[in-house]
Amino acid sequence: METKSTNRCFGGTQGVYTHTSAATGTDMTFALFLPEEAATGPVPLLWFLSGLTCTHENAMTKAGAQKWCAAQGIAVVFPDTSPRGEGVANDDAYDMGQGAGFYIDATEDPWKPHFQMESYITRDLTDLLAAEFPLDMDRQAITGHSMGGHGALTLAMKHPGRYRSASAFSPICHPAASDWGRKQFTGYLGADADWTGHDATLLMQAKGFDGPLLVDQGTDDQFYELLNTSDFAAACAQRRQDATIRLQKGYDHSYFFIASFIEEHVDFHAQALYA
C-alpha cells in the first residue's frame, strides 16, 4: 500500500491510498477518513460506494460525510468504482466500463479479467483495511449513491451479518428492469445469466436484509424513471422489512442532495454500529 496524501480533517485524518488488488489485477485507489478516536483504538467503519463516472474523490470532497462521522467516531471509506489503467477494458459510453463497475464480478469477456468489483470490495479492500488501519471490522455499515446505492443494498443482502445497517441515496433499485442495469448485466454477466443476486428488488423479494435500511430519493431526480424506487418499496413492504424509504420533495440526483441528508444517514448508521 502506498499513501498518496493525508490531510487533517475535523480532528481526524483524510487519506488517499493505492494498492494492488488480486481481484482486479490492477492498482486501485481508495480514500479513508479516520476520526480522532482512531488514534487510541479501533473504530467502526462506514462504506460509501459512489455512482457512475465517479472515482474515490467525488464523495470524499462533495458528500460532507467527514464532519458527521467525526462527531460519531466513525471511519468512512470511499472506494473507486471500477478498475482502471492500461489494458483494462472500457466502453465509449459513460455507463459501461471504467467508472461503471456496478459492484459485481463480471463473467464475460472482455470484462472478466479485471471487473471483479464485488470481490474487490468484500475481500481485497476489506482485508487490507483490517490489516492496515485501526478499524473494528465487527462493526461495519454501508451506504452509497445511484450505482453505489445499488451496490450498498445488494452487497448488504448478499453478505448477511457483515453490515449492521445499509442506506442509499437515489439507488438503482431494480436494474434488471432498467436501462441502468440490463445493458451492463448483459455485458458483464451475459443475457442468459441469473441476475437475481445483483438486483436489490429481487434480493429483497428472495431474502431481505438482517438489519435496518434507509433510502432517500429526490422527487425531482432527473433519472427517477431509471431507479425504480417504488419496486423496491413494494418488495420491502411484502417482506415486512425494517426499512425507511423517503421521497424528498424537490431534490435531484446531485451531491447537493447527498450533502443535505448525509448527517441523517450517518446518525442512522451510528445507532446500529453502537447498539
Short mmCIF file of C-alpha atoms in Angstrom, two decimals:
data_model
loop_
_atom_site.label_atom_id
_atom_site.label_comp_id
_atom_site.label_asym_id
_atom_site.label_seq_id
_atom_site.Cartn_x
_atom_site.Cartn_y
_atom_site.Cartn_z
CA MET A 1 0.00 0.00 0.00
CA GLU A 2 1.19 3.49 -0.85
CA THR A 3 0.00 6.67 0.86
CA LYS A 4 -0.77 9.33 -1.75
CA SER A 5 -1.88 12.08 0.63
CA THR A 6 -3.07 12.79 4.17
CA ASN A 7 -4.87 15.88 5.45
CA ARG A 8 -6.05 16.92 8.88
CA CYS A 9 -9.85 16.88 8.80
CA PHE A 10 -12.37 17.53 11.64
CA GLY A 11 -9.81 16.39 14.20
CA GLY A 12 -9.02 13.22 12.29
CA THR A 13 -7.20 12.32 9.07
CA GLN A 14 -8.40 12.14 5.47
CA GLY A 15 -6.06 9.90 3.50
CA VAL A 16 -5.81 8.66 -0.07
CA TYR A 17 -4.05 5.36 -0.76
CA THR A 18 -3.23 2.99 -3.62
CA HIS A 19 -2.65 -0.74 -3.52
CA THR A 20 -2.52 -3.74 -5.83
CA SER A 21 -5.70 -5.80 -5.95
CA ALA A 22 -5.59 -9.52 -6.65
CA ALA A 23 -9.27 -9.43 -7.61
CA THR A 24 -8.96 -6.78 -10.32
CA GLY A 25 -5.33 -7.42 -11.26
CA THR A 26 -4.74 -3.66 -11.16
CA ASP A 27 -3.67 -0.91 -8.83
CA MET A 28 -6.68 0.55 -7.04
CA THR A 29 -7.14 3.86 -5.24
CA PHE A 30 -9.33 4.48 -2.19
CA ALA A 31 -9.86 7.25 0.34
CA LEU A 32 -10.28 6.70 4.08
CA PHE A 33 -11.28 9.16 6.78
CA LEU A 34 -10.21 8.19 10.30
CA PRO A 35 -11.75 10.13 13.21
CA GLU A 36 -9.69 11.33 16.14
CA GLU A 37 -10.71 8.26 18.20
CA ALA A 38 -8.73 6.00 15.83
CA ALA A 39 -5.54 7.25 17.47
CA THR A 40 -6.40 5.32 20.63
CA GLY A 41 -8.21 2.23 19.34
CA PRO A 42 -10.31 0.60 16.60
CA VAL A 43 -13.36 2.49 15.35
CA PRO A 44 -16.45 1.39 13.39
CA LEU A 45 -16.39 1.63 9.59
CA LEU A 46 -18.91 3.08 7.14
CA TRP A 47 -18.56 2.26 3.43
CA PHE A 48 -19.60 4.86 0.86
CA LEU A 49 -19.97 3.43 -2.67
CA SER A 50 -20.10 6.05 -5.41
CA GLY A 51 -22.05 6.16 -8.66
CA LEU A 52 -21.47 6.18 -12.40
CA THR A 53 -18.46 8.16 -13.69
CA CYS A 54 -17.15 8.72 -10.14
CA THR A 55 -13.80 7.86 -8.56
CA HIS A 56 -12.86 7.74 -4.86
CA GLU A 57 -12.67 11.53 -4.96
CA ASN A 58 -16.26 12.63 -5.67
CA ALA A 59 -17.89 11.61 -2.39
CA MET A 60 -14.71 12.36 -0.44
CA THR A 61 -14.90 16.03 -1.47
CA LYS A 62 -18.64 16.60 -2.04
CA ALA A 63 -20.73 14.42 0.29
CA GLY A 64 -19.70 16.09 3.56
CA ALA A 65 -19.57 12.80 5.45
CA GLN A 66 -16.37 13.51 7.39
CA LYS A 67 -17.88 16.13 9.71
CA TRP A 68 -20.67 13.85 10.85
CA CYS A 69 -18.50 10.72 11.01
CA ALA A 70 -16.05 12.66 13.18
CA ALA A 71 -18.90 13.60 15.52
CA GLN A 72 -19.83 9.91 15.85
CA GLY A 73 -16.29 8.49 15.98
CA ILE A 74 -16.81 6.50 12.77
CA ALA A 75 -14.36 5.93 9.91
CA VAL A 76 -15.62 6.21 6.31
CA VAL A 77 -14.03 4.63 3.25
CA PHE A 78 -14.58 5.79 -0.33
CA PRO A 79 -13.51 3.09 -2.84
CA ASP A 80 -13.14 3.62 -6.58
CA THR A 81 -16.00 2.49 -8.82
CA SER A 82 -14.05 0.24 -11.20
CA PRO A 83 -10.60 -0.98 -12.20
CA ARG A 84 -8.60 1.44 -14.34
CA GLY A 85 -5.42 1.63 -16.33
CA GLU A 86 -3.72 0.41 -19.46
CA GLY A 87 -5.08 -2.92 -20.65
CA VAL A 88 -8.37 -2.57 -18.73
CA ALA A 89 -11.43 -2.90 -20.96
CA ASN A 90 -13.55 0.20 -21.49
CA ASP A 91 -16.54 1.47 -23.43
CA ASP A 92 -17.29 4.79 -25.09
CA ALA A 93 -20.50 5.13 -23.07
CA TYR A 94 -20.33 6.67 -19.58
CA ASP A 95 -22.45 3.88 -18.07
CA MET A 96 -20.27 0.93 -19.09
CA GLY A 97 -16.65 0.07 -18.45
CA GLN A 98 -14.27 2.22 -16.43
CA GLY A 99 -16.20 4.24 -13.87
CA ALA A 100 -19.15 1.85 -14.14
CA GLY A 101 -18.19 -1.39 -12.40
CA PHE A 102 -21.67 -1.89 -10.84
CA TYR A 103 -20.06 -3.68 -7.85
CA ILE A 104 -20.41 -7.09 -9.49
CA ASP A 105 -17.95 -9.77 -10.63
CA ALA A 106 -18.00 -9.96 -14.42
CA THR A 107 -18.10 -13.38 -16.03
CA GLU A 108 -17.96 -12.29 -19.70
CA ASP A 109 -15.08 -11.08 -21.84
CA PRO A 110 -13.60 -8.52 -22.22
CA TRP A 111 -14.67 -7.54 -18.69
CA LYS A 112 -13.92 -10.72 -16.75
CA PRO A 113 -10.13 -10.28 -16.28
CA HIS A 114 -10.41 -7.02 -14.29
CA PHE A 115 -14.03 -6.17 -13.48
CA GLN A 116 -14.31 -8.11 -10.22
CA MET A 117 -15.67 -5.31 -8.09
CA GLU A 118 -17.74 -7.35 -5.64
CA SER A 119 -14.67 -9.40 -4.76
CA TYR A 120 -12.59 -6.24 -4.59
CA ILE A 121 -14.94 -4.53 -2.11
CA THR A 122 -15.85 -7.54 0.03
CA ARG A 123 -12.45 -9.29 0.02
CA ASP A 124 -9.40 -7.37 -1.15
CA LEU A 125 -10.15 -3.92 0.21
CA THR A 126 -11.86 -5.28 3.32
CA ASP A 127 -8.81 -7.40 4.14
CA LEU A 128 -6.41 -4.51 3.52
CA LEU A 129 -8.38 -2.14 5.73
CA ALA A 130 -8.48 -4.71 8.53
CA ALA A 131 -4.72 -5.26 8.32
CA GLU A 132 -3.52 -1.67 7.92
CA PHE A 133 -5.85 0.58 9.91
CA PRO A 134 -7.35 0.73 13.43
CA LEU A 135 -10.83 -0.38 12.40
CA ASP A 136 -13.36 -2.55 14.22
CA MET A 137 -14.42 -4.83 11.35
CA ASP A 138 -17.12 -6.39 13.52
CA ARG A 139 -18.91 -3.04 13.27
CA GLN A 140 -19.41 -2.17 9.60
CA ALA A 141 -22.22 -0.33 7.80
CA ILE A 142 -22.68 0.54 4.13
CA THR A 143 -24.20 3.34 2.07
CA GLY A 144 -23.96 4.59 -1.49
CA HIS A 145 -25.36 6.79 -4.25
CA SER A 146 -27.04 5.75 -7.51
CA MET A 147 -24.96 2.84 -8.87
CA GLY A 148 -23.28 2.85 -5.47
CA GLY A 149 -26.69 2.71 -3.79
CA HIS A 150 -27.37 -0.39 -5.87
CA GLY A 151 -24.04 -1.76 -4.63
CA ALA A 152 -24.76 -0.92 -0.99
CA LEU A 153 -28.17 -2.59 -1.00
CA THR A 154 -27.13 -5.70 -2.91
CA LEU A 155 -23.88 -6.32 -1.02
CA ALA A 156 -25.68 -5.86 2.29
CA MET A 157 -28.21 -8.54 1.38
CA LYS A 158 -25.67 -10.89 -0.25
CA HIS A 159 -23.34 -10.86 2.75
CA PRO A 160 -25.57 -11.35 5.80
CA GLY A 161 -24.00 -10.50 9.13
CA ARG A 162 -21.30 -8.30 7.62
CA TYR A 163 -23.04 -4.90 7.65
CA ARG A 164 -25.13 -3.86 10.64
CA SER A 165 -27.11 -1.32 8.60
CA ALA A 166 -27.48 -0.20 4.99
CA SER A 167 -28.65 3.01 3.37
CA ALA A 168 -28.72 4.57 -0.07
CA PHE A 169 -29.24 7.84 -1.90
CA SER A 170 -31.17 7.52 -5.18
CA PRO A 171 -30.17 3.87 -5.66
CA ILE A 172 -30.69 1.87 -8.85
CA CYS A 173 -33.25 -0.33 -7.13
CA HIS A 174 -34.32 -2.73 -9.89
CA PRO A 175 -31.55 -2.85 -12.52
CA ALA A 176 -32.93 -5.98 -14.19
CA ALA A 177 -35.93 -3.83 -15.20
CA SER A 178 -33.97 -0.67 -16.10
CA ASP A 179 -31.73 0.63 -18.87
CA TRP A 180 -29.31 1.22 -15.99
CA GLY A 181 -28.83 -2.49 -15.46
CA ARG A 182 -29.98 -4.55 -18.41
CA LYS A 183 -27.23 -3.23 -20.65
CA GLN A 184 -24.50 -3.64 -18.04
CA PHE A 185 -25.65 -7.05 -16.77
CA THR A 186 -25.87 -8.34 -20.34
CA GLY A 187 -22.32 -7.17 -21.00
CA TYR A 188 -20.74 -8.16 -17.69
CA LEU A 189 -22.73 -11.32 -16.87
CA GLY A 190 -24.40 -12.45 -20.10
CA ALA A 191 -28.00 -12.21 -21.26
CA ASP A 192 -28.83 -15.73 -20.08
CA ALA A 193 -27.29 -15.41 -16.60
CA ASP A 194 -29.34 -15.32 -13.41
CA TRP A 195 -29.34 -11.65 -12.39
CA THR A 196 -31.23 -12.16 -9.11
CA GLY A 197 -28.14 -11.81 -6.94
CA HIS A 198 -27.35 -8.39 -8.41
CA ASP A 199 -30.74 -6.69 -8.14
CA ALA A 200 -31.88 -5.08 -4.87
CA THR A 201 -35.59 -5.58 -5.54
CA LEU A 202 -35.16 -9.25 -6.47
CA LEU A 203 -32.86 -9.84 -3.50
CA MET A 204 -35.37 -8.20 -1.17
CA GLN A 205 -38.08 -10.49 -2.52
CA ALA A 206 -35.84 -13.55 -2.12
CA LYS A 207 -34.09 -12.97 1.21
CA GLY A 208 -34.26 -9.44 2.65
CA PHE A 209 -31.69 -7.81 4.92
CA ASP A 210 -30.88 -8.70 8.53
CA GLY A 211 -30.74 -5.09 9.70
CA PRO A 212 -32.34 -1.65 9.26
CA LEU A 213 -32.49 0.09 5.87
CA LEU A 214 -32.78 3.77 4.95
CA VAL A 215 -33.34 5.03 1.38
CA ASP A 216 -33.68 8.66 0.31
CA GLN A 217 -34.98 9.53 -3.17
CA GLY A 218 -35.45 13.02 -4.58
CA THR A 219 -38.78 13.73 -6.27
CA ASP A 220 -37.08 15.89 -8.93
CA ASP A 221 -34.39 13.33 -9.72
CA GLN A 222 -33.67 13.58 -13.44
CA PHE A 223 -33.10 9.79 -13.52
CA TYR A 224 -36.19 8.90 -11.47
CA GLU A 225 -37.65 6.51 -14.07
CA LEU A 226 -34.39 4.52 -14.23
CA LEU A 227 -34.20 3.91 -10.47
CA ASN A 228 -37.48 2.04 -9.75
CA THR A 229 -37.69 3.05 -6.11
CA SER A 230 -41.36 2.04 -5.98
CA ASP A 231 -40.49 -1.54 -6.93
CA PHE A 232 -38.05 -1.78 -4.04
CA ALA A 233 -40.52 -0.18 -1.64
CA ALA A 234 -43.16 -2.74 -2.64
CA ALA A 235 -40.70 -5.59 -2.10
CA CYS A 236 -39.82 -4.23 1.37
CA ALA A 237 -43.49 -3.97 2.26
CA GLN A 238 -44.19 -7.50 1.06
CA ARG A 239 -41.30 -8.88 3.13
CA ARG A 240 -42.10 -6.61 6.13
CA GLN A 241 -38.51 -5.42 6.02
CA ASP A 242 -37.26 -2.96 8.65
CA ALA A 243 -36.94 -0.07 6.19
CA THR A 244 -37.49 3.67 5.90
CA ILE A 245 -37.94 4.91 2.32
CA ARG A 246 -38.34 8.66 1.95
CA LEU A 247 -39.26 10.81 -1.06
CA GLN A 248 -37.56 14.17 -0.58
CA LYS A 249 -39.53 16.94 -2.29
CA GLY A 250 -37.66 18.95 -4.92
CA TYR A 251 -34.28 17.21 -4.65
CA ASP A 252 -32.43 15.88 -7.68
CA HIS A 253 -29.67 13.29 -8.27
CA SER A 254 -26.72 15.53 -7.37
CA TYR A 255 -24.28 15.67 -4.47
CA PHE A 256 -26.23 18.67 -3.17
CA PHE A 257 -28.95 16.12 -2.38
CA ILE A 258 -26.49 13.80 -0.65
CA ALA A 259 -24.91 16.63 1.35
CA SER A 260 -28.38 17.70 2.53
CA PHE A 261 -29.13 14.34 4.16
CA ILE A 262 -25.74 12.77 4.89
CA GLU A 263 -25.93 13.78 8.57
CA GLU A 264 -29.16 11.79 8.98
CA HIS A 265 -27.62 8.77 7.26
CA VAL A 266 -24.53 8.85 9.46
CA ASP A 267 -26.72 9.15 12.56
CA PHE A 268 -28.82 6.22 11.30
CA HIS A 269 -25.72 4.05 10.93
CA ALA A 270 -24.28 5.18 14.26
CA GLN A 271 -27.37 3.84 16.03
CA ALA A 272 -26.73 0.39 14.54
CA LEU A 273 -22.95 0.47 14.92
CA TYR A 274 -23.10 1.39 18.61
CA ALA A 275 -26.12 -0.77 19.50
#
